[in-house]
PDB file of C-alpha atoms in Angstrom:
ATOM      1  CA  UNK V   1     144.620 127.598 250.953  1.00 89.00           C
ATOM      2  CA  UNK V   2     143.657 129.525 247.516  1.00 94.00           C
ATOM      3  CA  UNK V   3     141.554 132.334 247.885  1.00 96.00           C
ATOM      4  CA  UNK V   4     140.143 134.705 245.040  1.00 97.00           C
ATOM      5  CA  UNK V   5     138.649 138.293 245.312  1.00 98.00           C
ATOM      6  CA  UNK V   6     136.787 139.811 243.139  1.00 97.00           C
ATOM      7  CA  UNK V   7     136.680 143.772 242.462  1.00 95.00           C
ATOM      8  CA  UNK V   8     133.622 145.277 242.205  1.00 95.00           C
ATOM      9  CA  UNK V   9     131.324 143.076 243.330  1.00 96.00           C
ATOM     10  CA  UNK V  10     128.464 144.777 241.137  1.00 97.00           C
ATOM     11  CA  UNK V  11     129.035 147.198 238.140  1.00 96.00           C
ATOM     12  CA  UNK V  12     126.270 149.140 236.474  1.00 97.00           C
ATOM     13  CA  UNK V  13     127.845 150.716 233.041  1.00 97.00           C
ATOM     14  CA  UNK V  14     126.069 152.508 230.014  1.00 97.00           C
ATOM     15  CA  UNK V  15     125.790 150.166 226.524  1.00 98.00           C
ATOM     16  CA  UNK V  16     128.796 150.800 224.413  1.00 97.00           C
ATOM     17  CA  UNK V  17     131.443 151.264 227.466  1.00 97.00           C
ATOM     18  CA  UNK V  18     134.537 149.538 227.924  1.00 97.00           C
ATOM     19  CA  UNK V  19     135.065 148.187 231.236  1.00 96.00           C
ATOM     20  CA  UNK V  20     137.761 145.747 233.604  1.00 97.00           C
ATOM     21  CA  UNK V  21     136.737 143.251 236.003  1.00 97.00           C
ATOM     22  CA  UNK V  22     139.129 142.325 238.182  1.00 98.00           C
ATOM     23  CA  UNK V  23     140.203 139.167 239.864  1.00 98.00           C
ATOM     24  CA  UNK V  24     143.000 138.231 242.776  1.00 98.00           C
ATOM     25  CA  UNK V  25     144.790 135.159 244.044  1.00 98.00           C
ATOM     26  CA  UNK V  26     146.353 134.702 247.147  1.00 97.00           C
ATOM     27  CA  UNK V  27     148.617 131.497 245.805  1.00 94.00           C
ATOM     28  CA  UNK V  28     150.231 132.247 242.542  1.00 92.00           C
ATOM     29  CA  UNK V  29     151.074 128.046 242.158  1.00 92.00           C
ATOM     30  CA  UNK V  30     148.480 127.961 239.508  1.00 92.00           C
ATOM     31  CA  UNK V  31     147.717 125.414 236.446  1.00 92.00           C
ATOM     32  CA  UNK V  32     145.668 127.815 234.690  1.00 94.00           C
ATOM     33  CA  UNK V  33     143.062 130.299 234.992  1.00 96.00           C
ATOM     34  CA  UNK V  34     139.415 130.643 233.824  1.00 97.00           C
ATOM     35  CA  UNK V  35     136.607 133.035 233.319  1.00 98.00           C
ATOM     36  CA  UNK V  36     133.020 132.263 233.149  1.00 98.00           C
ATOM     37  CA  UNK V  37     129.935 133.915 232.427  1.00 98.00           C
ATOM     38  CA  UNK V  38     126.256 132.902 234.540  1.00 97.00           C
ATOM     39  CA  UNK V  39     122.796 134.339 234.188  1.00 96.00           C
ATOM     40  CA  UNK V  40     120.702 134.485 236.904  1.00 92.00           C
ATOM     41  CA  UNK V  41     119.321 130.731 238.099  1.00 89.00           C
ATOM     42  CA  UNK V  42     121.697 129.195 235.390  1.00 92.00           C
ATOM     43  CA  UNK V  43     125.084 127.003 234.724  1.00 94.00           C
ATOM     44  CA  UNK V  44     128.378 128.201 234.161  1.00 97.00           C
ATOM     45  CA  UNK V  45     129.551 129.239 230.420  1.00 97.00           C
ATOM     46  CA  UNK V  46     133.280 129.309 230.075  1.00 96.00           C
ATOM     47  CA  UNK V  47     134.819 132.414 228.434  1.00 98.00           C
ATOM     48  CA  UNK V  48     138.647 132.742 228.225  1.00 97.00           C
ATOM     49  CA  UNK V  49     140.743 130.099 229.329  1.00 96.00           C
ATOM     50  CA  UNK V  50     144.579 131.229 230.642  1.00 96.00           C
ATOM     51  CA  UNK V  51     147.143 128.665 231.578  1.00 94.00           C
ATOM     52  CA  UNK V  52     149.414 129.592 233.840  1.00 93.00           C
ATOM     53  CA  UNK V  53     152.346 129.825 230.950  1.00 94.00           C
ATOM     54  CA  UNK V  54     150.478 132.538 229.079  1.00 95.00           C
ATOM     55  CA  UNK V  55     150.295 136.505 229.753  1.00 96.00           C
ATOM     56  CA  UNK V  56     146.510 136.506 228.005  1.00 96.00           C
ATOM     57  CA  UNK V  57     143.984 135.521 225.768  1.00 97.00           C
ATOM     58  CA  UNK V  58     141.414 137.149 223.699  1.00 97.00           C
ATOM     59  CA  UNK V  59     137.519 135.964 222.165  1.00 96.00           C
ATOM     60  CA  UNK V  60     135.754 138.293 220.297  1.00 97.00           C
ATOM     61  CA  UNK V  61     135.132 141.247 222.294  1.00 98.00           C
ATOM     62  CA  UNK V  62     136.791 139.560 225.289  1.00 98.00           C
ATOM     63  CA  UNK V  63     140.652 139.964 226.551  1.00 98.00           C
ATOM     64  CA  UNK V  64     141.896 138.299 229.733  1.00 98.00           C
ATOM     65  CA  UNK V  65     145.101 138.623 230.946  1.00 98.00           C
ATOM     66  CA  UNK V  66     146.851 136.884 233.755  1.00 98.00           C
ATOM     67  CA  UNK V  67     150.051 138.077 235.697  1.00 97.00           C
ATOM     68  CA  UNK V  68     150.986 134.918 237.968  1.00 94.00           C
ATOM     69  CA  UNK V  69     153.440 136.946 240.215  1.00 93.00           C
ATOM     70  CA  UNK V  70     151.403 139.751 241.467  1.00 95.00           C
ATOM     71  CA  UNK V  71     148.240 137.667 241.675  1.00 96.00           C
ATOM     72  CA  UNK V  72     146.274 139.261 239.371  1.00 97.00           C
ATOM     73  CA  UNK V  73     143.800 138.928 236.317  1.00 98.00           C
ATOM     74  CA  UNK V  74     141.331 141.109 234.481  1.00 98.00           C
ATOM     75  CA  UNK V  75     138.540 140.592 232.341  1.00 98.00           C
ATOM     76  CA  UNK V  76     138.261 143.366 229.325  1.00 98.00           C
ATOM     77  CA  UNK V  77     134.981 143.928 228.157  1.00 98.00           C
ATOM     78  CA  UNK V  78     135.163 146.079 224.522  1.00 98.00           C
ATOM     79  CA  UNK V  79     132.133 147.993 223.919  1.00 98.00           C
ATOM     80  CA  UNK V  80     129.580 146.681 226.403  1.00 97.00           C
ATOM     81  CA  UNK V  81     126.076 145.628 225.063  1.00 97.00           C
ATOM     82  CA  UNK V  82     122.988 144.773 226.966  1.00 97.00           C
ATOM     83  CA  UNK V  83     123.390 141.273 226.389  1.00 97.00           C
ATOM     84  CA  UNK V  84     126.525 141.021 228.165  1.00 98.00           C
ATOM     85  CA  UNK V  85     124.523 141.578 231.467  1.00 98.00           C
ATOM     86  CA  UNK V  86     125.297 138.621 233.674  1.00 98.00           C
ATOM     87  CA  UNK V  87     127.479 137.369 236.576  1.00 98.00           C
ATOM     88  CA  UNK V  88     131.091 137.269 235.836  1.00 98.00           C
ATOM     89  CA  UNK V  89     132.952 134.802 237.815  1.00 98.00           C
ATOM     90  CA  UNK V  90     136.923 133.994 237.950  1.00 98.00           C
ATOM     91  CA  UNK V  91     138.210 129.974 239.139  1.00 97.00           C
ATOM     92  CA  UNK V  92     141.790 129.197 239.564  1.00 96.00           C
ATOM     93  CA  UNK V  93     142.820 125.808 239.445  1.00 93.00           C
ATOM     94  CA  UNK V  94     145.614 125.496 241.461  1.00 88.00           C
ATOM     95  CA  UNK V  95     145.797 121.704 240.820  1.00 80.00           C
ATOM     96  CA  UNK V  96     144.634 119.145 243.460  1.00 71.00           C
ATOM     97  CA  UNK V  97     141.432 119.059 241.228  1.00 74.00           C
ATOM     98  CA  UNK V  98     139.758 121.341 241.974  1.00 86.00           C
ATOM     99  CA  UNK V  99     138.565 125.052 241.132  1.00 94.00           C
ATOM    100  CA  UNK V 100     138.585 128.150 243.538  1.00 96.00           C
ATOM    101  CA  UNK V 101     135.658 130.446 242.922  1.00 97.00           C
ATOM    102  CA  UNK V 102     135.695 134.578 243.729  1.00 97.00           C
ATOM    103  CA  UNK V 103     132.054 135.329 244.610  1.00 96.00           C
ATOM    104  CA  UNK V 104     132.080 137.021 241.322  1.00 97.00           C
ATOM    105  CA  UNK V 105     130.524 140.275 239.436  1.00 98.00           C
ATOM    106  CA  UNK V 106     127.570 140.825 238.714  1.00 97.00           C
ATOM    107  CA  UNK V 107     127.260 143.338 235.318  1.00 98.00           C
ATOM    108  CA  UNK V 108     124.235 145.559 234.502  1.00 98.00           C
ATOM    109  CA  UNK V 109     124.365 147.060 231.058  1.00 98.00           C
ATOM    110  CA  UNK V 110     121.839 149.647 230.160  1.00 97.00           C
ATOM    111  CA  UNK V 111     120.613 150.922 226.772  1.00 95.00           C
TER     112      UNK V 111
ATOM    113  CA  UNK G   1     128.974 117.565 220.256  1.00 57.00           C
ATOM    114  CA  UNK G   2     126.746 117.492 223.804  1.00 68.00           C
ATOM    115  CA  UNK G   3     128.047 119.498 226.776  1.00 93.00           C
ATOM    116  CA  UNK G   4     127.438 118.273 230.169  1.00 97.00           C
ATOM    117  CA  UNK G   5     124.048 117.319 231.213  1.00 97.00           C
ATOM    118  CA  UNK G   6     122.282 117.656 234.241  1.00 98.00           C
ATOM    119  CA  UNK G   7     119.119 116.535 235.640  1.00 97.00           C
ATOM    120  CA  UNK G   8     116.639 117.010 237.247  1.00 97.00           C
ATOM    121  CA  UNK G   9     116.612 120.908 236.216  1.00 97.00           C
ATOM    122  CA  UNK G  10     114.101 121.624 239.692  1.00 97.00           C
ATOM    123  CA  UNK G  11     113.706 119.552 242.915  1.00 96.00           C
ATOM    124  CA  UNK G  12     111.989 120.057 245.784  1.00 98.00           C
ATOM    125  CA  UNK G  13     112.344 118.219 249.157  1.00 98.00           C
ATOM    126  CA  UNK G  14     111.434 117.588 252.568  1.00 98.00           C
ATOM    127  CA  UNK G  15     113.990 118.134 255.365  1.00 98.00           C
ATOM    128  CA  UNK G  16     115.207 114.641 256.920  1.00 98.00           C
ATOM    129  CA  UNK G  17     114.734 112.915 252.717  1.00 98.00           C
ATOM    130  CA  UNK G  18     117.466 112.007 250.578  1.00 98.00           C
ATOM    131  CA  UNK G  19     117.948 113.410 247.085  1.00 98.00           C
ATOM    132  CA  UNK G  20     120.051 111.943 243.657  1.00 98.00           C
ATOM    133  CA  UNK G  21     121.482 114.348 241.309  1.00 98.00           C
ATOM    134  CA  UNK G  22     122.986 113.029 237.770  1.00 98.00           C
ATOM    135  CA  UNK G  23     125.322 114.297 235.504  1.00 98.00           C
ATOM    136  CA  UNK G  24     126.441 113.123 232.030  1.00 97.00           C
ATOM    137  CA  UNK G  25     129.690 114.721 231.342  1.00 96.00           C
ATOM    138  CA  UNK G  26     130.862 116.433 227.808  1.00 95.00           C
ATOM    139  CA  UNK G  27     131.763 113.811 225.428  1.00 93.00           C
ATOM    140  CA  UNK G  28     135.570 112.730 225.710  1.00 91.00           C
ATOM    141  CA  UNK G  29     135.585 113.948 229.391  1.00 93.00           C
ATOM    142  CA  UNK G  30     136.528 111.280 231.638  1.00 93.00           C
ATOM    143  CA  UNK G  31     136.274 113.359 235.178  1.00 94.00           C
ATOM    144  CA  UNK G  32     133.423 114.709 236.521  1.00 96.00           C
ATOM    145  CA  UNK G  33     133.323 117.493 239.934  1.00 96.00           C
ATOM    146  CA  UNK G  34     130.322 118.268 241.667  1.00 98.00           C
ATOM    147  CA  UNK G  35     129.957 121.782 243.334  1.00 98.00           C
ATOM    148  CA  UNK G  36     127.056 123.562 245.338  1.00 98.00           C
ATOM    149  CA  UNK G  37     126.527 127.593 245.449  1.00 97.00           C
ATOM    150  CA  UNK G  38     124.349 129.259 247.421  1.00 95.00           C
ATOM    151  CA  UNK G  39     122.139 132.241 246.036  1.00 92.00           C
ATOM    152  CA  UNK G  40     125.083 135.359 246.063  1.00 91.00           C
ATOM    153  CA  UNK G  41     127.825 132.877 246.191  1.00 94.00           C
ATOM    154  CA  UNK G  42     130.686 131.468 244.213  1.00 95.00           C
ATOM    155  CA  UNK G  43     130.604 128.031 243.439  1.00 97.00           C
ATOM    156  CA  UNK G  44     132.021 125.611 246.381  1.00 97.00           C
ATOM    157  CA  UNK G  45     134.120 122.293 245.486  1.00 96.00           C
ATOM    158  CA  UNK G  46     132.224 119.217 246.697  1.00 97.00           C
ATOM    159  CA  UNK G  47     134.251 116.582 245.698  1.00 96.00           C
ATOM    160  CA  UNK G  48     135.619 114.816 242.026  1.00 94.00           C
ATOM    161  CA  UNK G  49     135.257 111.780 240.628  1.00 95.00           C
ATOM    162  CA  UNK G  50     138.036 110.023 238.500  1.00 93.00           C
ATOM    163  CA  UNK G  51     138.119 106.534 237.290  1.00 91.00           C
ATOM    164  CA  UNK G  52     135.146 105.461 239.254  1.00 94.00           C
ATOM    165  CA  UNK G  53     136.886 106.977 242.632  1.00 94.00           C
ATOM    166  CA  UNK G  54     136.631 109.938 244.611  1.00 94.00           C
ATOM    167  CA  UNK G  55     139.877 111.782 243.674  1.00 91.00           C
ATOM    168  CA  UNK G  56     139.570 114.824 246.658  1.00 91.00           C
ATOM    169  CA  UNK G  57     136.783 115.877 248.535  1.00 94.00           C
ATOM    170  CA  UNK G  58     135.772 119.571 249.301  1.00 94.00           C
ATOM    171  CA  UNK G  59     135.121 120.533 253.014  1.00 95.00           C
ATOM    172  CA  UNK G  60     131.434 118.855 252.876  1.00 97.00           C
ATOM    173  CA  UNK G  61     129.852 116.481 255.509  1.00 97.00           C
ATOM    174  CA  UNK G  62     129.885 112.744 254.617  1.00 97.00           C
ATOM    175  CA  UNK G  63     126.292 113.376 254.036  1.00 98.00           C
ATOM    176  CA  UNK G  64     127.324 113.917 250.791  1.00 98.00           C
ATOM    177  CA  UNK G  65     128.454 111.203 248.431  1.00 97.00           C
ATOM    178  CA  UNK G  66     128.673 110.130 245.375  1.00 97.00           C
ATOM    179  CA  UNK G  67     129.657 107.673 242.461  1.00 97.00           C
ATOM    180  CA  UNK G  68     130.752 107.301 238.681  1.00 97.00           C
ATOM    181  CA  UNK G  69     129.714 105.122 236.303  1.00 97.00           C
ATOM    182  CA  UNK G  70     132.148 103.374 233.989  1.00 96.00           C
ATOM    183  CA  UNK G  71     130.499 105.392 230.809  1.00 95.00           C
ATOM    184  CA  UNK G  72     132.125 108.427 232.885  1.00 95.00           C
ATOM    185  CA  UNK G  73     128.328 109.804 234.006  1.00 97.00           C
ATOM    186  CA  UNK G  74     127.932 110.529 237.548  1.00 98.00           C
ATOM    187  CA  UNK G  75     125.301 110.645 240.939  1.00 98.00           C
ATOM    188  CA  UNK G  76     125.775 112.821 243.280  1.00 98.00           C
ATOM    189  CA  UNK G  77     123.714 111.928 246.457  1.00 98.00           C
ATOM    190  CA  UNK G  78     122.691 113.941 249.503  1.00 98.00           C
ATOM    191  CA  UNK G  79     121.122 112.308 252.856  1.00 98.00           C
ATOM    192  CA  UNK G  80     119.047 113.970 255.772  1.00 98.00           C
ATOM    193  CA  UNK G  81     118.229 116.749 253.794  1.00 98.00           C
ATOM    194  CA  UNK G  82     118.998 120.244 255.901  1.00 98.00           C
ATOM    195  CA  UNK G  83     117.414 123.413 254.897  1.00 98.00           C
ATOM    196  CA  UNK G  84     120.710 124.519 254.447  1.00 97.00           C
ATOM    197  CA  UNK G  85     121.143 122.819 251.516  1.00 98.00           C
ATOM    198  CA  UNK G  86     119.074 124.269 249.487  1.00 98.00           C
ATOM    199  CA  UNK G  87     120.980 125.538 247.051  1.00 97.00           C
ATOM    200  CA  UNK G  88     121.998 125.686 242.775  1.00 97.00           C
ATOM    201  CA  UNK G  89     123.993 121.796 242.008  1.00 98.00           C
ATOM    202  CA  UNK G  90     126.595 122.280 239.364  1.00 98.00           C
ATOM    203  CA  UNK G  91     128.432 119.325 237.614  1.00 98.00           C
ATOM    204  CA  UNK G  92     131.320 120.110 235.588  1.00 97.00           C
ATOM    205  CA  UNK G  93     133.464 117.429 233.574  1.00 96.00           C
ATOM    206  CA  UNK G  94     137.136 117.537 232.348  1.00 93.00           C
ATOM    207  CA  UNK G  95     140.133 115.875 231.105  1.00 88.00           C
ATOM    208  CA  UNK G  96     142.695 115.131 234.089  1.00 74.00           C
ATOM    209  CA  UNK G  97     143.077 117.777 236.638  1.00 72.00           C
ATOM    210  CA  UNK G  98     141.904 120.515 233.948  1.00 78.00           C
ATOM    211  CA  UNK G  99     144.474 121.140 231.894  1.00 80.00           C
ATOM    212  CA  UNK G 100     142.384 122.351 228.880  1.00 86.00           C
ATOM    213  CA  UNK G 101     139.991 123.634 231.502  1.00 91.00           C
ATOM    214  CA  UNK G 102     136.328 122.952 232.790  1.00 95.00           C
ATOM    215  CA  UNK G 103     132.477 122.311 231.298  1.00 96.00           C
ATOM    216  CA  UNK G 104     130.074 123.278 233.332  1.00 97.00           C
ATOM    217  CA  UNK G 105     126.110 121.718 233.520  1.00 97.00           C
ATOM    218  CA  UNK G 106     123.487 124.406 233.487  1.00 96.00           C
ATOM    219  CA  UNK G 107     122.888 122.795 237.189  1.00 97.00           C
ATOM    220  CA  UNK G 108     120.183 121.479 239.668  1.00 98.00           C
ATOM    221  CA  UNK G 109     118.145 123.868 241.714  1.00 97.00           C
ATOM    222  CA  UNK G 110     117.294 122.118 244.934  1.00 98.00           C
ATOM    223  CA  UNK G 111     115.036 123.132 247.535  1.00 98.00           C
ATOM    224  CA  UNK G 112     114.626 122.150 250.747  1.00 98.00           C
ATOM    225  CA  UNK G 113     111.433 122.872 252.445  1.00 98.00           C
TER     226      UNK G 113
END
């Protein structure tokens, strides 16, 4: 059975800071692997998408980066605004159709 | 091009009643999941839908069930409503067993009171 951990589990950083979420897998027989973003009440936004294939992938201000063997991804966050305050959550697919969730990271940025 | 939709955004209900949720997945999606998280939680796998059948099915009571439509939209339906399922309802649709990834709804708060 997947399970996914996620390191810290809250994270209060000063605007302008770079900073690494971190994500583990116990079962490294994944498709792909994907970040998403929530605000508080909210749905999920999709950030960075990783198949399993790849090492990482960057958006904007955003770098993920995935190694299958150890377990392992992390979420880079360049030069952290206030508006990038939110929940950060990692899902593996490991196939069967479904997604396994960490309980995810909740960001505070601060002017 | 439209996401995935969800409605209603906000329902509340009685213990004991039964509740629908609906979901209308991103256009050229043809599977839809359904998931529940509690307040503090990650998001828990309820079950998927895929050509009108239930394709795997989380670890939730048969209590839950649901259908999909042949336009790919999709009910998700809850019976004898336990407190304990109060709780944020999130649809997401995809292509196969997401390969290019998931689409998530902006969800369905339910409340049970």
């Amino acid at each position: 059975k997947q399970e996914v951990t996620q390191i810290p589990a809250a994270l209060s950083v000063p605007e302008g800071e770079n900073l690494v979420l971190n994500c583990s897998f116990t079962d490294s027989a994944i498709y792909n692997l994907q970040w998403f973003r929530q605000d508080p009440g909210k749905g999920l936004t999709s950030l960075l998408l990783i198949q399993s294939s790849q090492r990482e992938q960057t958006s904007g201000r955003l770098n993920a980066s995935l190694d299958k063997s150890s377990g392992r991804s992390t979420l880079y966050i360049a030069a952290s605004q206030p508006g990038d305050s939110a929940t950060y959550l990692c899902a593996v697919n490991s196939g069967y159709s479904t997604l396994t969730f960490g309980k995810g990271t909740m960001l505070l940025v601060s002017p | 091009d439209a996401g995935v939709t969800q409605s209603p955004t906000h329902l509340i209900k009685t213990r004991g009643q039964q509740v629908t949720l609906r979901c209308s997945p991103k256009s050229g999606h043809d599977t839809v999941s359904w998931y529940q998280q509690a307040l503090g939680q990650g998001p828990q796998f309820i079950f998927q839908y895929y050509e009108e059948e239930e394709r795997q099915r989380g670890n939730f009571p048969d209590r839950f069930s649901g259908h999909q439509f042949p336009n790919y939209s999709s009910e998700l339906n809850v019976n004898a409503l336990l407190l304990g399922d109060s709780a944020l309802y999130l649809c997401a649709s995809s292509l196969w067993e997401g390969s290019y990834g998931y689409t998530f709804g902006s969800g369905t708060r339910l409340t049970v009171v």
